[in-house]
mmCIF file of C-alpha atoms in Angstrom:
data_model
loop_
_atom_site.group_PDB
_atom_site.id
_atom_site.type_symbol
_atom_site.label_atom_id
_atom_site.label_comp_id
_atom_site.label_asym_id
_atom_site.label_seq_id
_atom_site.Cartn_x
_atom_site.Cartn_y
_atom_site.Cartn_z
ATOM 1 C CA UNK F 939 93.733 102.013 119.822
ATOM 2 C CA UNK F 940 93.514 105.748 118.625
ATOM 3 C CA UNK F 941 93.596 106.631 115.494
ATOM 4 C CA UNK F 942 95.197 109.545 113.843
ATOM 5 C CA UNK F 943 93.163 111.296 111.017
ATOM 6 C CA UNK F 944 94.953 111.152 107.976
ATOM 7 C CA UNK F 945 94.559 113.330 104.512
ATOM 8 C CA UNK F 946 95.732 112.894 101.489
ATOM 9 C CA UNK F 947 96.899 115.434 99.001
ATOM 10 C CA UNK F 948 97.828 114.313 94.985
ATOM 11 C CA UNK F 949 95.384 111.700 93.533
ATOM 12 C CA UNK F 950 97.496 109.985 90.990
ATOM 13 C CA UNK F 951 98.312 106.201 90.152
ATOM 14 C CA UNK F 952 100.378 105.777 93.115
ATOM 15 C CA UNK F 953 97.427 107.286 95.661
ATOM 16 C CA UNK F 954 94.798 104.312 95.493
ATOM 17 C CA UNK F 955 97.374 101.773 96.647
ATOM 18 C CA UNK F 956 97.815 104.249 100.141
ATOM 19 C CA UNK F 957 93.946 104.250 99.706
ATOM 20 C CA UNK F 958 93.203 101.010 99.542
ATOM 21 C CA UNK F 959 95.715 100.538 102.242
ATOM 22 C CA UNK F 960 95.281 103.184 105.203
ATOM 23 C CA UNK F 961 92.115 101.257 106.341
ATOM 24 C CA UNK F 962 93.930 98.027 106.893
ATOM 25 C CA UNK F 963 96.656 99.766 109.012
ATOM 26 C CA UNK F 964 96.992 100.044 112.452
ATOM 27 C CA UNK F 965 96.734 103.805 113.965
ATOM 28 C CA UNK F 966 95.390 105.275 110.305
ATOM 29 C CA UNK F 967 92.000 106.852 110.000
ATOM 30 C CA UNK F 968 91.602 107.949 106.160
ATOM 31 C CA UNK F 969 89.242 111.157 106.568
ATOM 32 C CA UNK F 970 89.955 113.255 103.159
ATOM 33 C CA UNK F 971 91.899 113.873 99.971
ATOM 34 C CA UNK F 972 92.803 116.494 98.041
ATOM 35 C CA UNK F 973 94.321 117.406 94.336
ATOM 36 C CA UNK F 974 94.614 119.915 92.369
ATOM 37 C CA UNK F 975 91.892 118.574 90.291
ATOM 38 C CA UNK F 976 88.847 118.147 92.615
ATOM 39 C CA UNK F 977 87.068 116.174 90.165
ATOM 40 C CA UNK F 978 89.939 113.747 90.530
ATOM 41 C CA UNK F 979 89.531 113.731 94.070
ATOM 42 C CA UNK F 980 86.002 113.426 93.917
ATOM 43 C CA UNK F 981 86.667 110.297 91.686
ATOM 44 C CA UNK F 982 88.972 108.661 94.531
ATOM 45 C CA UNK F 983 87.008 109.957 97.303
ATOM 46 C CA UNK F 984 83.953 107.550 96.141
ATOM 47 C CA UNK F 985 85.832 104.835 94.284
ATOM 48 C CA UNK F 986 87.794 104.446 98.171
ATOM 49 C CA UNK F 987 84.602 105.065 100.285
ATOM 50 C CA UNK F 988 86.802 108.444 101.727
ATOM 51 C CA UNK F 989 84.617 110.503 103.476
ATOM 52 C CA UNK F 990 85.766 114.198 102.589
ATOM 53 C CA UNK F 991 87.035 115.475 98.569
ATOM 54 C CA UNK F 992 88.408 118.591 99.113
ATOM 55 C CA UNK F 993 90.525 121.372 97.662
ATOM 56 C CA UNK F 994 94.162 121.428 98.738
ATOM 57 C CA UNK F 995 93.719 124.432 100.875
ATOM 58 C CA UNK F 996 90.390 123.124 102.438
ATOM 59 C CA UNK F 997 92.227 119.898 103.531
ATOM 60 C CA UNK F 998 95.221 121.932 104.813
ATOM 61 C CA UNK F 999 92.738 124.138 107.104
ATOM 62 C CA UNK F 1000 90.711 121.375 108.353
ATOM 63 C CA UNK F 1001 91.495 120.893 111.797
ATOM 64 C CA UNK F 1002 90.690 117.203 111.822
ATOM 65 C CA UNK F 1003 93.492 116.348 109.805
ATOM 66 C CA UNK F 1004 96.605 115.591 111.913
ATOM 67 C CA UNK F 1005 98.948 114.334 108.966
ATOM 68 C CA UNK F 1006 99.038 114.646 105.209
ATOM 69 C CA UNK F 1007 100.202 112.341 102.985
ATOM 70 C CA UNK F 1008 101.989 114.026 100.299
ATOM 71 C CA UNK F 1009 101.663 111.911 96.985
ATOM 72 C CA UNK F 1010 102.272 115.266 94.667
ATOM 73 C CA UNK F 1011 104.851 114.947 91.951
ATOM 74 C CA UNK F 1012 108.376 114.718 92.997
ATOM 75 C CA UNK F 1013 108.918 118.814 92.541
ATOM 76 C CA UNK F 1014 106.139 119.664 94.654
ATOM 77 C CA UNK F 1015 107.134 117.851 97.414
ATOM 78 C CA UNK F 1016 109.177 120.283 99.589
ATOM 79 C CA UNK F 1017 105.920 123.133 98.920
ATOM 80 C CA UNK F 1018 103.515 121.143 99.464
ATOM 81 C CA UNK F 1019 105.411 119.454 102.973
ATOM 82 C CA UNK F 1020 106.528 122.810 104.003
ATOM 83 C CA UNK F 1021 102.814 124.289 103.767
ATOM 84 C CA UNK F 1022 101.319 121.341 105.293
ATOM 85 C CA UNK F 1023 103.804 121.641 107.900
ATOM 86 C CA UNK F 1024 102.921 125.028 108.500
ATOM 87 C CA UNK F 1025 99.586 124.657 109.008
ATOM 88 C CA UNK F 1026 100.371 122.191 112.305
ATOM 89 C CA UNK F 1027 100.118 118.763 110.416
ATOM 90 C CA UNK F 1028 102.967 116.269 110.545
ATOM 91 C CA UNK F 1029 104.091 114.627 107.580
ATOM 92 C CA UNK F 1030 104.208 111.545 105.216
ATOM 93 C CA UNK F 1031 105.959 111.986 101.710
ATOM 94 C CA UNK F 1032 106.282 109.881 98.840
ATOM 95 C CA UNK F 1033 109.773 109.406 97.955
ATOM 96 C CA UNK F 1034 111.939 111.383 96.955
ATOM 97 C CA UNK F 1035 111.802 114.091 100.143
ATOM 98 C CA UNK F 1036 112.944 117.025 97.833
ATOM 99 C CA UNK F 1037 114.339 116.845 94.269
ATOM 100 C CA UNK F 1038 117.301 119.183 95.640
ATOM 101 C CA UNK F 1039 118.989 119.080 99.189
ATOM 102 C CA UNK F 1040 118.334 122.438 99.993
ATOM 103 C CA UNK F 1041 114.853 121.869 99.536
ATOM 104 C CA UNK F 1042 115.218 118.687 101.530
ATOM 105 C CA UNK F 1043 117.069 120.481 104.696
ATOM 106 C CA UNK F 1044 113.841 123.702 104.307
ATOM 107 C CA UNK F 1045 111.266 120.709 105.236
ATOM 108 C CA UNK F 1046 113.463 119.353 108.337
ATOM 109 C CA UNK F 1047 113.826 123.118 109.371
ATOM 110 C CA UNK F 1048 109.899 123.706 109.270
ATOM 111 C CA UNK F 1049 109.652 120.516 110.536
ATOM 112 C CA UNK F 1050 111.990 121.017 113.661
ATOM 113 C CA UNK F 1051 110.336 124.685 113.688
ATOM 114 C CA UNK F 1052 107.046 123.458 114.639
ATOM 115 C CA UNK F 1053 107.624 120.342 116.282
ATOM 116 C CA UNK F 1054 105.972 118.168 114.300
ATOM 117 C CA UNK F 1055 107.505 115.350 112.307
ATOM 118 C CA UNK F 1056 107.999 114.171 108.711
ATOM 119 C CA UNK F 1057 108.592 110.427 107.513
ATOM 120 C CA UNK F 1058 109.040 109.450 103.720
ATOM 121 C CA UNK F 1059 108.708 106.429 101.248
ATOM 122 C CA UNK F 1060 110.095 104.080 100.276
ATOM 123 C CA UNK F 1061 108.510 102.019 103.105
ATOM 124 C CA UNK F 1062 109.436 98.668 101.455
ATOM 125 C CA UNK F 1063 112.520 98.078 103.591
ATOM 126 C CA UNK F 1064 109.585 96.960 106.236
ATOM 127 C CA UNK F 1065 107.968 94.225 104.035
ATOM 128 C CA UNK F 1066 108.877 90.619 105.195
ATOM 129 C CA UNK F 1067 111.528 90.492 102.360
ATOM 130 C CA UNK F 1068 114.271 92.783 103.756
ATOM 131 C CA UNK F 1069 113.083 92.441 107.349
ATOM 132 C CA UNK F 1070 114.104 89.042 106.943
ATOM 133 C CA UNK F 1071 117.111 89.686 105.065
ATOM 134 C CA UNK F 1072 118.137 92.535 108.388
ATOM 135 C CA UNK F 1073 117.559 89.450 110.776
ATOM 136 C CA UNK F 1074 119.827 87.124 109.391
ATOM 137 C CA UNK F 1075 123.039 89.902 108.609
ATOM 138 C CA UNK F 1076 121.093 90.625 112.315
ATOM 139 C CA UNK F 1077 121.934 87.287 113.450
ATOM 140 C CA UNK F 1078 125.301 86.745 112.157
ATOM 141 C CA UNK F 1079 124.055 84.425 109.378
ATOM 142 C CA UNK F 1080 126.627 85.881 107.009
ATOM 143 C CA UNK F 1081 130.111 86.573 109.375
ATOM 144 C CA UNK F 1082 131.096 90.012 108.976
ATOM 145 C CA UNK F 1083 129.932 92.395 106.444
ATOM 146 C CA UNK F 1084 132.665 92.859 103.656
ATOM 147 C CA UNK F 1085 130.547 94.185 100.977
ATOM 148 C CA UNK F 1086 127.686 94.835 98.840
ATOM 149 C CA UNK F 1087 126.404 95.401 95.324
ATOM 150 C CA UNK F 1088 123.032 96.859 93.819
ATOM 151 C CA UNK F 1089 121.710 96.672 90.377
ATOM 152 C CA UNK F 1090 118.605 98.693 89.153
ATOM 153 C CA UNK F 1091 119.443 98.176 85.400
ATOM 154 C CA UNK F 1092 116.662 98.521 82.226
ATOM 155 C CA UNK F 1093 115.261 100.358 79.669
ATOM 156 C CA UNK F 1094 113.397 103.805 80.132
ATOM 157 C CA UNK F 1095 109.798 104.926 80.804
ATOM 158 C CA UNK F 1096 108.927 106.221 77.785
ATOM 159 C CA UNK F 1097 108.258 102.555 76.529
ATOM 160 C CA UNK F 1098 105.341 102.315 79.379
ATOM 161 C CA UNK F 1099 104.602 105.269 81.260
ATOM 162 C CA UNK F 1100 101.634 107.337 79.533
ATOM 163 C CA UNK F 1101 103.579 110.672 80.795
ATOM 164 C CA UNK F 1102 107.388 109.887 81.269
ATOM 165 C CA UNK F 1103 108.894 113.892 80.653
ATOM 166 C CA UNK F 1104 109.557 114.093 84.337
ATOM 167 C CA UNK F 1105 111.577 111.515 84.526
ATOM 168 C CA UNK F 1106 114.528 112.914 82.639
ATOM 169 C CA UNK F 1107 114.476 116.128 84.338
ATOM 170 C CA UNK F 1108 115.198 117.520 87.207
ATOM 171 C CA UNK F 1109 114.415 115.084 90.389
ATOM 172 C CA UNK F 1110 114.040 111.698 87.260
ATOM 173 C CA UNK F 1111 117.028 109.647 86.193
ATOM 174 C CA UNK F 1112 117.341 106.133 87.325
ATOM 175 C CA UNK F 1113 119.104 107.241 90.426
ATOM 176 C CA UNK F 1114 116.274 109.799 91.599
ATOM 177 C CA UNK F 1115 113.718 107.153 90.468
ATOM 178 C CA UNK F 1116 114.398 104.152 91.998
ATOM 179 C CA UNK F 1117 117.729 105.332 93.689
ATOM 180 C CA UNK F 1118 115.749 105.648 96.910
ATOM 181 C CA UNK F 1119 114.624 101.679 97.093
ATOM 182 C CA UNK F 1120 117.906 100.774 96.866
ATOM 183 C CA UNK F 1121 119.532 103.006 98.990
ATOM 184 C CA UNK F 1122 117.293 102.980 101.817
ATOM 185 C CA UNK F 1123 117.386 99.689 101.817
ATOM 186 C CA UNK F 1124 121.406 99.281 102.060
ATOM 187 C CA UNK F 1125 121.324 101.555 105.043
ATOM 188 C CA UNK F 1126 118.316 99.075 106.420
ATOM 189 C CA UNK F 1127 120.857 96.602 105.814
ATOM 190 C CA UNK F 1128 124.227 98.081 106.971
ATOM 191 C CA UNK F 1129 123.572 101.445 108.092
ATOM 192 C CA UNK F 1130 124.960 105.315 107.144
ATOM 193 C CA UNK F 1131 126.830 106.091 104.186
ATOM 194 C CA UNK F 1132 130.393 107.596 104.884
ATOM 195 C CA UNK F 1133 131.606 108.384 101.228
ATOM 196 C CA UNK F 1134 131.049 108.189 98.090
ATOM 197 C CA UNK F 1135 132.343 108.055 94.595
ATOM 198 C CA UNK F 1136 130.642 108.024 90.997
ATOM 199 C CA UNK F 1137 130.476 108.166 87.110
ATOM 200 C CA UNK F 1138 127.738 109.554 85.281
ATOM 201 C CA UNK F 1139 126.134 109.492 81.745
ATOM 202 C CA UNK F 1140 123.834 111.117 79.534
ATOM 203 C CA UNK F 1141 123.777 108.082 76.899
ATOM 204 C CA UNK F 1142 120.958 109.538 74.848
ATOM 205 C CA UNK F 1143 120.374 112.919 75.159
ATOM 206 C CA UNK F 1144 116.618 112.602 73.461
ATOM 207 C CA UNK F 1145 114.297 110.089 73.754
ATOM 208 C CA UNK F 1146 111.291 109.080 71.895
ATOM 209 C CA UNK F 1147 108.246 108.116 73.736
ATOM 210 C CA UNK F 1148 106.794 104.892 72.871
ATOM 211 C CA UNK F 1149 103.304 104.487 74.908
ATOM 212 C CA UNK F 1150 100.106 105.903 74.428
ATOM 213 C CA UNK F 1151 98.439 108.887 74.423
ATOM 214 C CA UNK F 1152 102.126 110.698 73.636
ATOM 215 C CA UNK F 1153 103.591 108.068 71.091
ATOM 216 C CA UNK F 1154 106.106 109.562 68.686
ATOM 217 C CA UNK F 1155 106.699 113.064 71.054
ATOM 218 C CA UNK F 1156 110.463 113.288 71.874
ATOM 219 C CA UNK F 1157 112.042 114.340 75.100
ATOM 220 C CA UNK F 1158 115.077 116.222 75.567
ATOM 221 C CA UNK F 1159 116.998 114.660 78.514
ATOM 222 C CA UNK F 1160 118.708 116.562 81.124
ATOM 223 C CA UNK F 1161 119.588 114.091 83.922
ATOM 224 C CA UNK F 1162 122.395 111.519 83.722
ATOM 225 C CA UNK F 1163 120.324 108.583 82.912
ATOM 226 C CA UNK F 1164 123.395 105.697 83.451
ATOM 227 C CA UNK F 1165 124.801 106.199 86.580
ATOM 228 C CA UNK F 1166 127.387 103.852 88.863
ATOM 229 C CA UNK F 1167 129.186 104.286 92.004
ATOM 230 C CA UNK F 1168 130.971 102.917 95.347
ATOM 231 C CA UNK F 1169 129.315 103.436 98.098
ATOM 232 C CA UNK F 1170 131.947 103.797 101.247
ATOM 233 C CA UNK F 1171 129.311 103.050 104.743
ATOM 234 C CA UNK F 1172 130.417 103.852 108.209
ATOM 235 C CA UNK F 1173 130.767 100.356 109.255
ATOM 236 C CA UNK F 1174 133.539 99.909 106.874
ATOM 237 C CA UNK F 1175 131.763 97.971 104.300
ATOM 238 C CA UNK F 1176 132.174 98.960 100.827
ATOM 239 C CA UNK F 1177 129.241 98.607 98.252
ATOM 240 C CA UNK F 1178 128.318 99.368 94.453
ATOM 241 C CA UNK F 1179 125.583 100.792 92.803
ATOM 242 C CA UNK F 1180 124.423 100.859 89.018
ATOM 243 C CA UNK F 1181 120.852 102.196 88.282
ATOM 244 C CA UNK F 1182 120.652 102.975 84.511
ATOM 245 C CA UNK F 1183 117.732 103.582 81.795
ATOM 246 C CA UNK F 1184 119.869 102.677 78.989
ATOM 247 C CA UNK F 1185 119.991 99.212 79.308
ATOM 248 C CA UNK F 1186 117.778 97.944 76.024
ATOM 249 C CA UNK F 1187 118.737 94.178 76.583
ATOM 250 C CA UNK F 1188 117.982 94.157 80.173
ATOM 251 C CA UNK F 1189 119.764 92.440 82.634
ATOM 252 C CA UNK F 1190 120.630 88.937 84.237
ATOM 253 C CA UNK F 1191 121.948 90.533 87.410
ATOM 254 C CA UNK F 1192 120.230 90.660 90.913
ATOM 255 C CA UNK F 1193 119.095 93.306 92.950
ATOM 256 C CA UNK F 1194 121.253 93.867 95.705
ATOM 257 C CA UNK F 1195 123.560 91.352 97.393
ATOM 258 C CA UNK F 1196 125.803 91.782 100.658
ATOM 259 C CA UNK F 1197 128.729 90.068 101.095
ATOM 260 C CA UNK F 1198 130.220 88.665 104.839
ATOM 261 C CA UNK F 1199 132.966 86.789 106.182
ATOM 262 C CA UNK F 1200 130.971 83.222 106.364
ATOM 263 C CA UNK F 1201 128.598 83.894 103.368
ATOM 264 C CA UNK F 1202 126.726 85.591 100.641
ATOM 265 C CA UNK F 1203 123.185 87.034 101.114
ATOM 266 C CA UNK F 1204 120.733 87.581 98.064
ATOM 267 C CA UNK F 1205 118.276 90.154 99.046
ATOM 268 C CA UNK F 1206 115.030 90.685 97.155
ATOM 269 C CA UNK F 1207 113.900 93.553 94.677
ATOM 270 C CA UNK F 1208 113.592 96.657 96.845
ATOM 271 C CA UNK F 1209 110.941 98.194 95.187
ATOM 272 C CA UNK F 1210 108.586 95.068 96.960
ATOM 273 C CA UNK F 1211 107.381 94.102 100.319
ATOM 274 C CA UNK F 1212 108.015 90.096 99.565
ATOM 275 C CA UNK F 1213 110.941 87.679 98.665
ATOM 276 C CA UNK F 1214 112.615 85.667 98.195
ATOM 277 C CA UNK F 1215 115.820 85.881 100.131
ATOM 278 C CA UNK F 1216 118.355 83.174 99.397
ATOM 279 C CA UNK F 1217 121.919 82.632 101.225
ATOM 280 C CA UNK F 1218 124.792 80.797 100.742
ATOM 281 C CA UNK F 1219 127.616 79.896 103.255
ATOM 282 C CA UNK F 1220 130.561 79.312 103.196
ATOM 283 C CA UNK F 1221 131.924 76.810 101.036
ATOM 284 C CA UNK F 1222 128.280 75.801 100.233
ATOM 285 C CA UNK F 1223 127.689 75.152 96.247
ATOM 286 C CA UNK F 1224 124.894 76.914 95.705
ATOM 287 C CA UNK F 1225 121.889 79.267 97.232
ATOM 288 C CA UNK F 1226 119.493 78.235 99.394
ATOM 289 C CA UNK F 1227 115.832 79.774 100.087
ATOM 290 C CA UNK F 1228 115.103 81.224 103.306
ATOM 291 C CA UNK F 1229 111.738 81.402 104.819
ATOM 292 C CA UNK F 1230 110.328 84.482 105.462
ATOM 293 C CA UNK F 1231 110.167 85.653 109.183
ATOM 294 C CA UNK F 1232 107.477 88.783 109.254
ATOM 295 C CA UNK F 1233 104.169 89.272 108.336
ATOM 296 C CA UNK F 1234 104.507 91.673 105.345
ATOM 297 C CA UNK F 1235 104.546 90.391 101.746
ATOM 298 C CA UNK F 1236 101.934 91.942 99.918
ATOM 299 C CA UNK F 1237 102.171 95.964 98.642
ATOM 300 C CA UNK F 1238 101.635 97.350 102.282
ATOM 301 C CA UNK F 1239 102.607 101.136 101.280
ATOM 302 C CA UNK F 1240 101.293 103.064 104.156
ATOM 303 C CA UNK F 1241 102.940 100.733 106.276
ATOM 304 C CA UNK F 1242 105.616 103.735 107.196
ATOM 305 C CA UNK F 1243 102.578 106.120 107.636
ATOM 306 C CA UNK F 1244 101.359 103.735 110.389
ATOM 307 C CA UNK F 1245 104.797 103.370 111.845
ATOM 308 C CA UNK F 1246 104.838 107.063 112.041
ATOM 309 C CA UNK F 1247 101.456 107.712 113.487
ATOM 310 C CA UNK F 1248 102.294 104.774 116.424
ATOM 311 C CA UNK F 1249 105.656 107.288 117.283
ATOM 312 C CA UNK F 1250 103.333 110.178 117.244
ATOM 313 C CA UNK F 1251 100.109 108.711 119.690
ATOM 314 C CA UNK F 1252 102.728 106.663 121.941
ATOM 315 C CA UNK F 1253 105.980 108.420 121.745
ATOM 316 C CA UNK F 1254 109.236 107.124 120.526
ATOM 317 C CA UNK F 1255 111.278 106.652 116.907
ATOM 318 C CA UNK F 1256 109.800 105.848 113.792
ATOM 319 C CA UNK F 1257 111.613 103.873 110.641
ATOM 320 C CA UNK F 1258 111.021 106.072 107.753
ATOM 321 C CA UNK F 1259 111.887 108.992 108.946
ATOM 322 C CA UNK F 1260 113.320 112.496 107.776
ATOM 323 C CA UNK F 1261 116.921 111.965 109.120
ATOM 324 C CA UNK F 1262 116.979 108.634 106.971
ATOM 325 C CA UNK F 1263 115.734 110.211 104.123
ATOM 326 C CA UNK F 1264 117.807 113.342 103.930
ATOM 327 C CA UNK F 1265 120.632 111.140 103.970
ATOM 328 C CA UNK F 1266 119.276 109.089 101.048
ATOM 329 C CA UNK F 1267 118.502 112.343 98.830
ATOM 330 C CA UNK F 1268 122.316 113.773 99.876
ATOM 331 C CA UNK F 1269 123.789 110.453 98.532
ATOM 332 C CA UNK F 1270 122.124 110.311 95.300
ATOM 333 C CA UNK F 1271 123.238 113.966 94.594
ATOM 334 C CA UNK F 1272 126.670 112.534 95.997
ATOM 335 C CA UNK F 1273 127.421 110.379 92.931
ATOM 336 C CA UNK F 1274 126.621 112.885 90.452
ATOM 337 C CA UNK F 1275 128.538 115.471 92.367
ATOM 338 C CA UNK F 1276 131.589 113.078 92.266
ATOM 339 C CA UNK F 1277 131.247 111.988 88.425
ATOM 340 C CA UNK F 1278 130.757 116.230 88.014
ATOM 341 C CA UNK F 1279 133.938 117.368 90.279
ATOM 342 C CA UNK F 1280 135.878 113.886 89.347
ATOM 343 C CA UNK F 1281 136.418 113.603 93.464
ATOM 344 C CA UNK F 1282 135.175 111.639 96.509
ATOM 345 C CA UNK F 1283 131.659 113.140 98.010
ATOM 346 C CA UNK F 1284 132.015 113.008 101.860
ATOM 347 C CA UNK F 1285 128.734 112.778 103.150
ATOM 348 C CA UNK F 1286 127.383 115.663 106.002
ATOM 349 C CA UNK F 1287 124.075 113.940 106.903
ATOM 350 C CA UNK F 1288 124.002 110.554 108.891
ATOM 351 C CA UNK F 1289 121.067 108.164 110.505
ATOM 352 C CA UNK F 1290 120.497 105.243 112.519
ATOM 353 C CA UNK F 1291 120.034 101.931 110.638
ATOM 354 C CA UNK F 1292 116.315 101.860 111.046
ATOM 355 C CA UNK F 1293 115.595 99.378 114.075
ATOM 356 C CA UNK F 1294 114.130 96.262 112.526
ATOM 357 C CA UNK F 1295 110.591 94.997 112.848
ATOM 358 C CA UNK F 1296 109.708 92.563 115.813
ATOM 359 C CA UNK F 1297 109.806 88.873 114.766
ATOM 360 C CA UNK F 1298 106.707 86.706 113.887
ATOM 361 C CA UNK F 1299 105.221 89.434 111.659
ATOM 362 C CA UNK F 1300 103.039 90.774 114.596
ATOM 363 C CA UNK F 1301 100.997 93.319 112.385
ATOM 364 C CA UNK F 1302 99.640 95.041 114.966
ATOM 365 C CA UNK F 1303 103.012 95.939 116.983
ATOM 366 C CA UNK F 1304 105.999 97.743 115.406
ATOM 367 C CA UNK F 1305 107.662 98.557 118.790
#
């Protein structure tokens, strides 16, 4: 099997999960990483056994490298894709693609441009949880999808992030946040979004954080941070959303949940590879526990890198892909549009409902 040589740029908390995972994966050859403090990347380079530390602009010359992994901070996303795009590499971005659409459609552009192509996280819809949760809408389990609701509901990150200012500015909010789990995996679920409608808050416009090394500094917010909406799809089903920072007391609700003509489908947190995922039919009295039918249950980020890398070495489509996650960043600026304008958002971008993973959890295959 050939492997594609992979670099990594931005050597944060989220980069030694991709680190400790690009080995593991099919088609993934982890050669260097990069950040824009090389001591940093030193640091990960030997704590991950990666062969190469470099500067940014040394990793983005090296010929070697075939496709970046971009891992920056949600506003450098669309500069740091767009130069590693122009230097002939393909792709891979942590989630969000750009913190504004017009940033979002300049990376397709370069993208299209040079040929090359660009995936983005979240990957999770391929864990075992909502693959399994696909198959059985898949399989007719539930009837006919009527319906859905989502629910990312809690309190802020300034009671447990040691840095949490970016996420009440631009590109933060609960929606921006974790907006793209739960999204991406509704249209893994029951494809493209059609229309939209929303309401949006700014419930406290400062916040004081609460975690160390910045206990005590306040933030002034500038991003709705309470934020629900209906979510019109293509296929005629009609869903809701709620993803909110506000929520002090927590919540009792569950993640997401479709609704279909012979049943109700519980599908797991979204921000996870794993279960469970529970169903109840028709005129049943309560949930029942299905097992899990693929392979993926642990935190197998990368896993849309090496989905990506297969499309590029044998041809054909990849899952997390640009087209899906355009359309994911234009419907999270489509609720607060609506709740701004106080009017429907029709939606310009559409995707395929990512083809589902074979069954049996074959973790070499994805084709």
């Amino acid at each position: 099997m050939r492997k594609l040589k992979i670099g990594i740029i931005g050597c944060g908390n989220i980069s030694s999960i991709y680190m400790e995972n690009c080995p593991k994966l099919p088609y993934l050859e982890l050669v260097a990483c990069a950040d824009l403090d090389t001591e940093r990347a030193r640091s990960q380079a030997e704590k991950f056994g990666i062969p190469l530390a470099y500067s940014v602009a040394e990793l983005l010359s090296d010929p070697e490298i075939e496709l970046v992994i971009n891992l920056t901070i949600p506003k450098a996303h669309a500069s740091v894709s767009i130069q590693a795009l122009e230097a002939g590499k393909h792709v891979y971005t942590e989630k969000p693609l750009a913190v504004t659409r017009e940033e979002g459609q300049l990376i397709l552009e370069a993208a299209k441009k040079h040929n090359l192509l660009v995936g983005s996280a979240p990957d999770t819809f391929l864990g075992a949880g909502i693959q399994t949760a696909v198959n059985l809408i898949e399989q007719g389990e539930i009837g006919v999808p009527i319906g859905a609701s989502a629910f990312m509901i809690g309190r802020g990150h300034e009671h447990w992030h040691p840095d949490p200012a970016f996420y009440y500015d631009t590109g933060g909010g609960p929606m921006f946040d974790m907006g793209p789990y739960y999204l991406t995996a509704l249209v893994a679920l029951l494809g493209p979004i059609k229309r939209i409608s929303g309401s949006t808050r700014i419930s406290y416009p400062e916040r004081t954080i609460l975690s160390t090394p910045k206990a005590g500094t306040k933030l002034k917010v500038s991003i709705p941070t309470h934020i629900s909406g209906v979510i019109d799809f293509a296929s005629g089903v009609i869903g809701s959303i709620t993803t909110s920072f506000d929520a002090f007391g927590g919540t009792s609700l569950p993640p997401i949940e479709v609704y279909g003509s012979e049943g109700t489908l519980l599908v797991p947190d979204p921000n996870t590879f794993s279960g469970p995922v529970k169903i109840r039919k028709r005129d049943e009295k309560e949930f029942k526990e299905v097992p899990l039918t693929y392979g993926y249950t642990q935190n197998n980020r990368g896993l849309g890198v090496a989905d990506m890398a297969r499309a590029i070495i044998e041809g054909g489509k990849y899952r997390a892909n640009c087209d899906l996650a355009y359309h994911v960043l234009e419907a999270m600026y489509g609720f607060h549009d609506s709740s701004d304008n106080g009017q429907h958002y029709l939606m310009k971008s559409t995707c395929d409902r990512p083809k589902s993973l074979p069954l049996e959890g074959n973790e070499e295959e994805f084709d």
